[in-house]
Tab-separated table of N, CA, C and O in Angstrom:
chain	number	residue	atom	x	y	z
V	1213	GLU	N	63.505	215.525	-98.933
V	1213	GLU	CA	63.915	214.650	-97.778
V	1213	GLU	C	65.161	213.604	-98.259
V	1213	GLU	O	66.372	213.964	-97.251
V	1214	ARG	N	65.021	213.535	-99.060
V	1214	ARG	CA	66.164	212.306	-99.826
V	1214	ARG	C	66.999	213.146	-100.440
V	1214	ARG	O	68.376	212.441	-99.683
V	1215	GLY	N	67.197	214.238	-100.675
V	1215	GLY	CA	68.101	215.105	-100.337
V	1215	GLY	C	69.195	215.206	-99.448
V	1215	GLY	O	70.403	215.475	-99.650
V	1216	HIS	N	68.631	215.812	-98.532
V	1216	HIS	CA	69.379	215.529	-96.774
V	1216	HIS	C	70.086	214.623	-96.949
V	1216	HIS	O	70.880	214.933	-96.018
V	1217	TYR	N	69.276	213.775	-97.082
V	1217	TYR	CA	69.839	212.550	-96.629
V	1217	TYR	C	70.765	211.506	-97.582
V	1217	TYR	O	71.896	211.238	-96.997
V	1218	SER	N	70.820	211.641	-98.306
V	1218	SER	CA	72.230	211.637	-99.204
V	1218	SER	C	73.040	212.844	-99.530
V	1218	SER	O	74.537	212.335	-99.267
V	1219	ARG	N	72.924	213.925	-99.290
V	1219	ARG	CA	73.976	214.391	-98.676
V	1219	ARG	C	74.937	214.382	-97.034
V	1219	ARG	O	75.698	214.326	-97.185
V	1220	LYS	N	74.010	213.500	-96.131
V	1220	LYS	CA	74.508	213.403	-95.243
V	1220	LYS	C	74.838	211.886	-95.005
V	1220	LYS	O	76.284	211.400	-94.877
V	1221	LEU	N	74.828	210.915	-95.957
V	1221	LEU	CA	75.451	210.005	-96.669
V	1221	LEU	C	76.930	210.178	-97.283
V	1221	LEU	O	77.799	209.719	-96.954
V	1222	GLN	N	76.965	211.515	-98.210
V	1222	GLN	CA	77.991	212.020	-98.846
V	1222	GLN	C	79.130	212.291	-97.733
V	1222	GLN	O	80.417	212.187	-97.542
V	1223	GLU	N	78.174	213.239	-96.764
V	1223	GLU	CA	79.166	213.373	-96.074
V	1223	GLU	C	80.289	212.376	-95.154
V	1223	GLU	O	81.012	212.548	-94.489
V	1224	TYR	N	79.066	210.930	-94.512
V	1224	TYR	CA	80.078	209.923	-93.930
V	1224	TYR	C	81.008	209.748	-94.531
V	1224	TYR	O	81.736	209.319	-94.332
V	1225	LEU	N	80.307	209.187	-96.073
V	1225	LEU	CA	81.653	209.037	-96.954
V	1225	LEU	C	82.919	210.067	-96.841
V	1225	LEU	O	83.816	209.168	-96.661
V	1226	ASN	N	82.589	211.206	-96.980
V	1226	ASN	CA	83.629	212.044	-96.807
V	1226	ASN	C	84.484	211.645	-95.915
V	1226	ASN	O	86.013	211.495	-95.476
V	1227	LEU	N	84.128	211.589	-94.764
V	1227	LEU	CA	84.310	211.905	-92.833
V	1227	LEU	C	85.173	210.685	-92.985
V	1227	LEU	O	86.861	210.445	-92.435
V	1228	MET	N	84.929	209.098	-93.420
V	1228	MET	CA	85.587	207.943	-93.092
V	1228	MET	C	86.615	208.143	-94.168
V	1228	MET	O	87.682	207.693	-94.060
V	1229	GLU	N	86.603	208.168	-95.341
V	1229	GLU	CA	87.624	208.348	-96.302
V	1229	GLU	C	88.932	209.563	-95.767
V	1229	GLU	O	89.978	208.861	-95.932
V	1230	ARG	N	88.525	210.363	-95.000
V	1230	ARG	CA	89.304	211.540	-94.140
V	1230	ARG	C	90.104	210.665	-93.018
V	1230	ARG	O	91.056	211.281	-92.755
V	1231	GLU	N	89.159	210.634	-92.337
V	1231	GLU	CA	89.531	209.614	-91.038
V	1231	GLU	C	89.994	208.391	-90.742
V	1231	GLU	O	91.100	208.179	-90.113
V	1232	VAL	N	89.357	207.481	-91.703
V	1232	VAL	CA	89.606	205.551	-91.162
V	1232	VAL	C	91.211	206.045	-91.842
V	1232	VAL	O	92.343	205.568	-91.435
V	1233	SER	N	91.338	206.472	-93.045
V	1233	SER	CA	92.486	206.171	-93.914
V	1233	SER	C	92.423	206.810	-95.224
V	1233	SER	O	91.429	207.161	-95.594
V	1234	ASP	N	93.356	207.032	-96.280
V	1234	ASP	CA	93.174	207.594	-97.518
V	1234	ASP	C	92.148	206.437	-98.163
V	1234	ASP	O	92.164	207.209	-99.496
V	1235	ARG	N	92.217	205.099	-97.961
V	1235	ARG	CA	91.517	204.142	-98.703
V	1235	ARG	C	91.037	203.109	-97.597
V	1235	ARG	O	91.316	202.552	-97.502
V	1236	PRO	N	89.606	203.643	-97.016
V	1236	PRO	CA	88.593	202.552	-96.288
V	1236	PRO	C	88.433	201.289	-96.510
V	1236	PRO	O	88.647	201.019	-98.027
V	1237	GLU	N	88.383	200.426	-95.602
V	1237	GLU	CA	87.846	198.946	-95.885
V	1237	GLU	C	86.626	199.320	-96.714
V	1237	GLU	O	85.764	199.775	-96.892
V	1238	ALA	N	86.282	197.467	-97.324
V	1238	ALA	CA	85.222	197.908	-98.319
V	1238	ALA	C	83.835	198.056	-96.972
V	1238	ALA	O	82.853	198.294	-97.318
V	1239	VAL	N	84.026	197.247	-95.708
V	1239	VAL	CA	82.890	197.929	-94.969
V	1239	VAL	C	82.282	198.776	-94.466
V	1239	VAL	O	80.979	199.235	-94.708
V	1240	VAL	N	82.909	200.003	-94.618
V	1240	VAL	CA	82.593	201.450	-94.927
V	1240	VAL	C	81.741	201.690	-96.111
V	1240	VAL	O	80.495	202.231	-95.612
V	1241	TYR	N	82.127	200.997	-96.602
V	1241	TYR	CA	81.172	201.742	-98.028
V	1241	TYR	C	79.928	200.540	-98.375
V	1241	TYR	O	78.899	201.092	-98.310
V	1242	ASN	N	80.304	199.337	-97.628
V	1242	ASN	CA	78.984	198.482	-97.823
V	1242	ASN	C	78.109	199.313	-96.753
V	1242	ASN	O	76.622	198.654	-96.742
V	1243	THR	N	78.288	199.558	-95.642
V	1243	THR	CA	77.549	200.092	-94.654
V	1243	THR	C	76.694	201.269	-95.027
V	1243	THR	O	75.091	201.100	-94.670
V	1244	ALA	N	77.363	202.343	-95.433
V	1244	ALA	CA	76.713	202.938	-96.572
V	1244	ALA	C	75.428	202.591	-97.802
V	1244	ALA	O	74.934	203.270	-97.350
V	1245	ILE	N	76.503	201.711	-98.542
V	1245	ILE	CA	74.777	201.495	-99.061
V	1245	ILE	C	74.110	200.971	-98.594
V	1245	ILE	O	72.610	200.754	-99.051
V	1246	VAL	N	73.651	200.224	-97.489
V	1246	VAL	CA	72.882	199.630	-96.599
V	1246	VAL	C	72.284	200.760	-96.255
V	1246	VAL	O	71.006	200.490	-96.481
V	1247	ALA	N	72.727	201.953	-95.668
V	1247	ALA	CA	72.289	202.644	-95.263
V	1247	ALA	C	71.401	203.890	-96.721
V	1247	ALA	O	70.949	204.321	-96.301
V	1248	CYS	N	71.819	203.446	-97.650
V	1248	CYS	CA	71.061	204.085	-98.455
V	1248	CYS	C	69.809	203.908	-98.705
V	1248	CYS	O	68.396	204.284	-99.056
V	1249	GLY	N	68.991	202.528	-98.173
V	1249	GLY	CA	67.739	202.436	-97.841
V	1249	GLY	C	67.048	202.096	-99.478
V	1249	GLY	O	67.431	201.331	-100.002
V	1250	ARG	N	66.148	203.107	-99.774
V	1250	ARG	CA	65.403	203.181	-101.189
V	1250	ARG	C	66.048	204.258	-101.977
V	1250	ARG	O	65.688	204.868	-102.858
V	1251	ASP	N	67.252	204.271	-101.519
V	1251	ASP	CA	67.659	205.037	-103.051
V	1251	ASP	C	68.972	204.778	-103.668
V	1251	ASP	O	70.108	204.505	-103.445
V	1252	HIS	N	68.348	203.787	-104.600
V	1252	HIS	CA	69.072	203.189	-105.960
V	1252	HIS	C	70.094	203.941	-106.306
V	1252	HIS	O	71.377	202.945	-106.555
V	1253	GLU	N	70.319	205.035	-106.589
V	1253	GLU	CA	71.273	205.690	-107.354
V	1253	GLU	C	72.124	206.154	-106.667
V	1253	GLU	O	73.458	205.695	-107.342
V	1254	MET	N	71.924	206.293	-105.459
V	1254	MET	CA	73.177	206.623	-103.873
V	1254	MET	C	74.075	205.150	-104.540
V	1254	MET	O	74.713	205.152	-104.232
V	1255	ALA	N	73.095	204.292	-104.225
V	1255	ALA	CA	73.904	202.792	-104.085
V	1255	ALA	C	75.127	202.679	-105.345
V	1255	ALA	O	75.811	202.212	-104.963
V	1256	LEU	N	74.526	202.435	-106.354
V	1256	LEU	CA	75.043	202.385	-107.500
V	1256	LEU	C	76.543	203.833	-107.337
V	1256	LEU	O	77.925	202.955	-107.753
V	1257	LYS	N	75.936	205.016	-107.186
V	1257	LYS	CA	77.365	205.577	-107.093
V	1257	LYS	C	78.664	205.182	-106.081
V	1257	LYS	O	79.585	205.044	-106.495
V	1258	ILE	N	78.146	205.093	-104.901
V	1258	ILE	CA	78.776	204.231	-103.997
V	1258	ILE	C	79.689	203.112	-104.409
V	1258	ILE	O	80.847	202.931	-104.306
V	1259	LEU	N	79.317	202.219	-105.157
V	1259	LEU	CA	79.454	201.226	-105.867
V	1259	LEU	C	80.762	201.484	-106.881
V	1259	LEU	O	82.293	201.363	-106.850
V	1260	GLU	N	80.335	202.476	-107.345
V	1260	GLU	CA	81.588	203.012	-108.477
V	1260	GLU	C	82.526	203.784	-107.213
V	1260	GLU	O	83.842	203.734	-108.329
V	1261	ARG	N	82.436	204.842	-106.417
V	1261	ARG	CA	82.744	205.562	-105.469
V	1261	ARG	C	84.270	204.270	-105.052
V	1261	ARG	O	85.131	204.500	-105.076
V	1262	MET	N	83.915	203.092	-104.736
V	1262	MET	CA	84.974	202.176	-104.538
V	1262	MET	C	85.791	201.784	-105.605
V	1262	MET	O	86.550	201.587	-105.674
V	1263	THR	N	85.029	201.631	-106.690
V	1263	THR	CA	86.265	200.975	-108.085
V	1263	THR	C	86.747	202.251	-107.916
V	1263	THR	O	88.230	202.306	-108.400
V	1264	GLN	N	86.352	203.603	-108.183
V	1264	GLN	CA	87.373	204.580	-108.901
V	1264	GLN	C	88.525	205.274	-107.552
V	1264	GLN	O	89.719	205.533	-107.394
V	1265	ARG	N	88.238	204.440	-106.521
V	1265	ARG	CA	89.254	204.692	-105.048
V	1265	ARG	C	90.221	203.566	-105.073
V	1265	ARG	O	90.760	203.083	-104.045
V	1266	GLY	N	90.030	202.553	-105.926
V	1266	GLY	CA	90.459	201.564	-105.662
V	1266	GLY	C	90.352	199.806	-104.679
V	1266	GLY	O	91.322	199.651	-104.028
V	1267	VAL	N	89.235	200.052	-103.904
V	1267	VAL	CA	88.314	199.957	-102.972
V	1267	VAL	C	87.906	198.274	-103.864
V	1267	VAL	O	87.483	198.700	-105.186
V	1268	ARG	N	88.592	197.281	-103.272
V	1268	ARG	CA	87.441	195.785	-103.791
V	1268	ARG	C	86.175	195.895	-103.635
V	1268	ARG	O	85.804	195.758	-102.035
V	1269	LEU	N	85.387	195.718	-104.887
V	1269	LEU	CA	84.319	195.173	-104.296
V	1269	LEU	C	84.027	193.675	-103.771
V	1269	LEU	O	85.041	192.982	-104.533
V	1270	ASN	N	82.542	193.075	-103.091
V	1270	ASN	CA	82.853	192.294	-102.590
V	1270	ASN	C	81.576	191.821	-102.982
V	1270	ASN	O	80.356	192.669	-102.913
V	1271	ASP	N	81.145	190.252	-102.271
V	1271	ASP	CA	80.312	189.584	-102.541
V	1271	ASP	C	78.748	190.722	-101.340
V	1271	ASP	O	77.567	190.890	-102.123
V	1272	ARG	N	79.518	191.601	-100.241
V	1272	ARG	CA	78.640	192.082	-99.409
V	1272	ARG	C	78.303	193.117	-100.248
V	1272	ARG	O	77.008	194.265	-99.951
V	1273	SER	N	79.155	194.088	-100.608
V	1273	SER	CA	79.305	195.127	-101.776
V	1273	SER	C	77.466	194.869	-102.595
V	1273	SER	O	76.660	195.610	-102.864
V	1274	PHE	N	77.934	193.666	-103.556
V	1274	PHE	CA	76.995	193.384	-104.280
V	1274	PHE	C	75.719	193.175	-103.812
V	1274	PHE	O	75.107	193.468	-104.419
V	1275	GLY	N	75.542	192.540	-102.858
V	1275	GLY	CA	74.333	191.887	-102.035
V	1275	GLY	C	73.582	193.272	-101.755
V	1275	GLY	O	72.005	193.048	-101.723
V	1276	ALA	N	74.170	194.243	-100.981
V	1276	ALA	CA	73.692	195.050	-100.781
V	1276	ALA	C	73.045	196.011	-101.365
V	1276	ALA	O	71.964	196.616	-101.855
V	1277	ALA	N	73.648	196.321	-102.789
V	1277	ALA	CA	73.221	197.508	-103.991
V	1277	ALA	C	72.207	196.596	-104.394
V	1277	ALA	O	70.758	197.049	-104.995
V	1278	ILE	N	72.014	194.990	-104.883
V	1278	ILE	CA	71.134	194.231	-105.617
V	1278	ILE	C	69.644	194.539	-104.647
V	1278	ILE	O	68.608	194.800	-105.054
V	1279	ARG	N	69.530	194.424	-102.960
V	1279	ARG	CA	68.930	194.715	-102.092
V	1279	ARG	C	67.931	196.247	-102.508
V	1279	ARG	O	66.946	196.153	-101.768
V	1280	VAL	N	69.354	196.773	-102.322
V	1280	VAL	CA	68.752	198.679	-102.475
V	1280	VAL	C	67.870	198.287	-103.585
V	1280	VAL	O	67.008	198.902	-103.668
V	1281	CYS	N	68.195	198.086	-104.854
V	1281	CYS	CA	67.689	198.149	-106.243
V	1281	CYS	C	66.331	197.366	-106.097
V	1281	CYS	O	65.653	197.746	-106.431
V	1282	ALA	N	66.355	196.102	-105.425
V	1282	ALA	CA	65.312	195.249	-104.933
V	1282	ALA	C	63.899	196.111	-104.546
V	1282	ALA	O	62.979	196.267	-104.859
V	1283	LYS	N	64.541	196.857	-103.096
V	1283	LYS	CA	63.788	197.966	-102.630
V	1283	LYS	C	62.905	198.955	-103.348
V	1283	LYS	O	61.665	198.952	-102.558
V	1284	THR	N	63.660	199.405	-104.526
V	1284	THR	CA	63.207	200.427	-105.307
V	1284	THR	C	62.242	199.812	-106.428
V	1284	THR	O	62.623	200.801	-107.310
V	1285	GLY	N	62.453	198.712	-106.896
V	1285	GLY	CA	62.114	197.994	-108.082
V	1285	GLY	C	62.592	198.112	-109.060
V	1285	GLY	O	62.585	198.471	-110.333
V	1286	GLN	N	64.131	198.357	-109.016
V	1286	GLN	CA	64.476	198.502	-109.793
V	1286	GLN	C	65.648	197.194	-110.477
V	1286	GLN	O	66.515	196.801	-110.252
V	1287	TRP	N	64.165	195.982	-110.598
V	1287	TRP	CA	65.077	194.592	-110.587
V	1287	TRP	C	65.618	194.789	-112.073
V	1287	TRP	O	66.604	193.559	-111.989
V	1288	ARG	N	66.026	195.171	-113.384
V	1288	ARG	CA	66.986	195.480	-113.913
V	1288	ARG	C	68.053	195.591	-113.678
V	1288	ARG	O	69.028	195.259	-114.372
V	1289	GLN	N	68.472	196.705	-112.933
V	1289	GLN	CA	69.364	197.329	-112.756
V	1289	GLN	C	69.956	195.868	-111.523
V	1289	GLN	O	71.668	195.874	-111.687
V	1290	ALA	N	68.983	195.960	-110.724
V	1290	ALA	CA	69.092	194.280	-110.042
V	1290	ALA	C	70.559	193.121	-110.717
V	1290	ALA	O	71.180	192.601	-109.792
V	1291	MET	N	69.493	192.926	-112.380
V	1291	MET	CA	69.463	191.818	-112.522
V	1291	MET	C	71.190	191.857	-113.321
V	1291	MET	O	72.039	191.880	-113.650
V	1292	ALA	N	71.332	193.420	-113.776
V	1292	ALA	CA	72.910	193.599	-114.000
V	1292	ALA	C	73.877	193.652	-112.972
V	1292	ALA	O	75.118	192.985	-113.228
V	1293	LEU	N	74.085	194.002	-111.671
V	1293	LEU	CA	74.474	193.920	-110.925
V	1293	LEU	C	75.002	192.460	-110.766
V	1293	LEU	O	76.453	191.795	-110.366
V	1294	PHE	N	73.804	191.657	-110.690
V	1294	PHE	CA	74.196	189.932	-110.529
V	1294	PHE	C	75.440	189.233	-111.403
V	1294	PHE	O	76.131	188.937	-111.234
V	1295	ALA	N	74.919	190.003	-112.805
V	1295	ALA	CA	75.531	189.605	-113.762
V	1295	ALA	C	76.958	190.350	-113.478
V	1295	ALA	O	77.984	189.239	-114.026
V	1296	LYS	N	77.072	191.298	-113.077
V	1296	LYS	CA	78.953	191.646	-112.790
V	1296	LYS	C	79.403	190.869	-112.015
V	1296	LYS	O	80.577	190.677	-111.813
V	1297	VAL	N	78.549	190.052	-110.927
V	1297	VAL	CA	79.200	189.439	-109.945
V	1297	VAL	C	80.455	188.685	-110.243
V	1297	VAL	O	81.337	188.457	-110.129
V	1298	GLU	N	80.248	188.003	-111.570
V	1298	GLU	CA	81.235	186.766	-111.347
V	1298	GLU	C	82.360	187.196	-112.550
V	1298	GLU	O	83.184	187.020	-112.575
V	1299	SER	N	81.938	188.311	-113.035
V	1299	SER	CA	82.828	189.415	-114.109
V	1299	SER	C	83.917	190.231	-112.719
V	1299	SER	O	84.858	190.245	-113.370
V	1300	VAL	N	83.772	189.758	-111.567
V	1300	VAL	CA	84.645	190.647	-111.127
V	1300	VAL	C	84.831	190.261	-110.135
V	1300	VAL	O	85.916	190.104	-109.041
V	1301	ASN	N	85.276	188.431	-110.511
V	1301	ASN	CA	86.068	187.270	-109.751
V	1301	ASN	C	85.205	186.850	-108.042
V	1301	ASN	O	86.247	186.911	-107.308
V	1302	ILE	N	83.969	187.296	-108.042
V	1302	ILE	CA	83.105	187.272	-106.964
V	1302	ILE	C	82.684	186.014	-107.016
V	1302	ILE	O	81.558	185.592	-108.023
V	1303	ARG	N	82.458	184.834	-106.236
V	1303	ARG	CA	81.374	183.805	-106.131
V	1303	ARG	C	80.253	184.663	-105.442
V	1303	ARG	O	79.852	184.832	-104.810
V	1304	TYR	N	79.203	183.874	-106.693
V	1304	TYR	CA	77.694	183.826	-106.373
V	1304	TYR	C	77.661	183.312	-104.930
V	1304	TYR	O	78.240	182.087	-104.373
V	1305	ASN	N	76.881	184.019	-103.881
V	1305	ASN	CA	76.706	182.816	-102.864
V	1305	ASN	C	75.067	183.274	-102.305
V	1305	ASN	O	74.341	183.991	-102.801
V	1306	ASP	N	74.817	182.610	-100.951
V	1306	ASP	CA	73.402	182.598	-100.868
V	1306	ASP	C	72.822	184.616	-100.736
V	1306	ASP	O	71.573	184.659	-100.898
V	1307	ALA	N	73.292	185.457	-99.958
V	1307	ALA	CA	72.799	186.636	-99.874
V	1307	ALA	C	72.615	187.095	-101.090
V	1307	ALA	O	71.644	187.618	-101.753
V	1308	ILE	N	73.528	186.897	-102.350
V	1308	ILE	CA	73.427	187.565	-103.566
V	1308	ILE	C	72.485	186.901	-104.412
V	1308	ILE	O	71.477	187.759	-104.985
V	1309	TYR	N	72.254	185.393	-103.949
V	1309	TYR	CA	71.327	184.994	-104.840
V	1309	TYR	C	69.493	185.765	-104.069
V	1309	TYR	O	68.675	185.688	-104.679
V	1310	MET	N	69.557	185.476	-103.402
V	1310	MET	CA	68.220	185.708	-101.757
V	1310	MET	C	67.923	187.604	-102.476
V	1310	MET	O	67.199	187.849	-103.105
V	1311	ALA	N	69.140	188.140	-102.919
V	1311	ALA	CA	68.870	190.156	-103.092
V	1311	ALA	C	68.402	190.034	-104.363
V	1311	ALA	O	67.147	190.469	-105.031
V	1312	ALA	N	69.024	189.115	-105.426
V	1312	ALA	CA	68.513	189.570	-106.711
V	1312	ALA	C	67.124	188.471	-106.673
V	1312	ALA	O	66.455	188.686	-107.468
V	1313	LEU	N	66.924	187.485	-106.243
V	1313	LEU	CA	65.366	186.800	-105.967
V	1313	LEU	C	64.109	187.617	-105.796
V	1313	LEU	O	63.217	187.977	-106.185
V	1314	ALA	N	64.693	188.636	-104.904
V	1314	ALA	CA	63.903	189.283	-103.576
V	1314	ALA	C	63.493	190.236	-104.965
V	1314	ALA	O	62.361	191.055	-104.873
V	1315	ALA	N	64.588	190.619	-105.834
V	1315	ALA	CA	63.907	192.107	-106.682
V	1315	ALA	C	63.212	191.295	-107.342
V	1315	ALA	O	62.206	191.960	-108.391
V	1316	CYS	N	63.694	190.193	-108.550
V	1316	CYS	CA	62.802	189.406	-109.649
V	1316	CYS	C	61.399	189.556	-108.692
V	1316	CYS	O	60.179	189.878	-109.528
V	1317	LYS	N	61.011	188.948	-107.208
V	1317	LYS	CA	60.105	188.617	-106.964
V	1317	LYS	C	58.930	190.159	-106.465
V	1317	LYS	O	57.858	190.100	-107.050
V	1318	GLU	N	59.843	191.693	-106.269
V	1318	GLU	CA	59.130	192.393	-106.182
V	1318	GLU	C	58.607	193.151	-107.564
V	1318	GLU	O	57.756	193.464	-107.518
V	1319	ALA	N	59.086	192.984	-108.743
V	1319	ALA	CA	58.533	193.155	-110.245
V	1319	ALA	C	58.029	191.954	-110.864
V	1319	ALA	O	57.535	192.292	-111.593
V	1320	ALA	N	57.800	191.193	-110.227
V	1320	ALA	CA	56.607	189.964	-110.456
V	1320	ALA	C	57.783	189.345	-111.501
V	1320	ALA	O	57.126	189.279	-112.594
V	1321	GLU	N	59.107	189.207	-111.518
V	1321	GLU	CA	59.414	188.945	-112.590
V	1321	GLU	C	60.070	187.058	-112.586
V	1321	GLU	O	60.791	186.849	-111.924
V	1322	TRP	N	58.649	186.388	-112.604
V	1322	TRP	CA	58.916	184.848	-111.997
V	1322	TRP	C	59.761	184.166	-113.303
V	1322	TRP	O	60.602	183.418	-112.234
V	1323	GLU	N	59.703	184.299	-114.702
V	1323	GLU	CA	60.732	184.027	-115.710
V	1323	GLU	C	62.461	183.910	-114.985
V	1323	GLU	O	63.190	182.924	-115.147
V	1324	TRP	N	62.376	185.187	-114.769
V	1324	TRP	CA	63.608	185.590	-114.701
V	1324	TRP	C	63.774	185.120	-112.869
V	1324	TRP	O	65.275	184.291	-112.838
V	1325	ALA	N	63.191	185.105	-112.046
V	1325	ALA	CA	63.563	184.035	-110.993
V	1325	ALA	C	63.920	183.115	-110.986
V	1325	ALA	O	64.590	181.881	-110.457
V	1326	ILE	N	63.108	181.774	-112.279
V	1326	ILE	CA	63.421	180.659	-112.477
V	1326	ILE	C	64.588	180.654	-113.001
V	1326	ILE	O	65.559	179.782	-112.292
V	1327	ARG	N	64.891	181.175	-113.812
V	1327	ARG	CA	67.026	181.470	-114.725
V	1327	ARG	C	67.287	181.262	-113.458
V	1327	ARG	O	68.715	180.697	-113.623
V	1328	LEU	N	67.423	182.179	-112.355
V	1328	LEU	CA	68.205	182.725	-111.298
V	1328	LEU	C	68.625	181.097	-110.661
V	1328	LEU	O	69.298	180.599	-110.128
V	1329	VAL	N	67.667	180.359	-110.344
V	1329	VAL	CA	67.655	179.059	-109.748
V	1329	VAL	C	68.330	177.859	-110.172
V	1329	VAL	O	68.119	176.517	-110.535
V	1330	GLU	N	68.010	178.161	-111.614
V	1330	GLU	CA	68.078	176.659	-112.468
V	1330	GLU	C	70.014	176.427	-112.424
V	1330	GLU	O	70.654	177.015	-112.234
């Protein structure tokens, strides 16, 4: 079922890229990231696709991807995304912090959680 779901999401992105414009807004991709649910690999592929197509990543892109990683127990990947936020000139906000804290909580990584709030 996951493969079918991933194909449908890929079809959605292809359609949006064709129908909306040659370069859809970040909201199209952010919606797709949220739709990934528990497929962190697909969420990461979408972030990469955004970069490849010249779509500027924003706080919602990172927040959504970190949340997907949190849901799937990929706390290290979530922390890597969290660390990347600043390097692409995006300001941390409550949504990004909450997503990162959720990843720490899911993995019982309390020391990391404390580092985030210090």
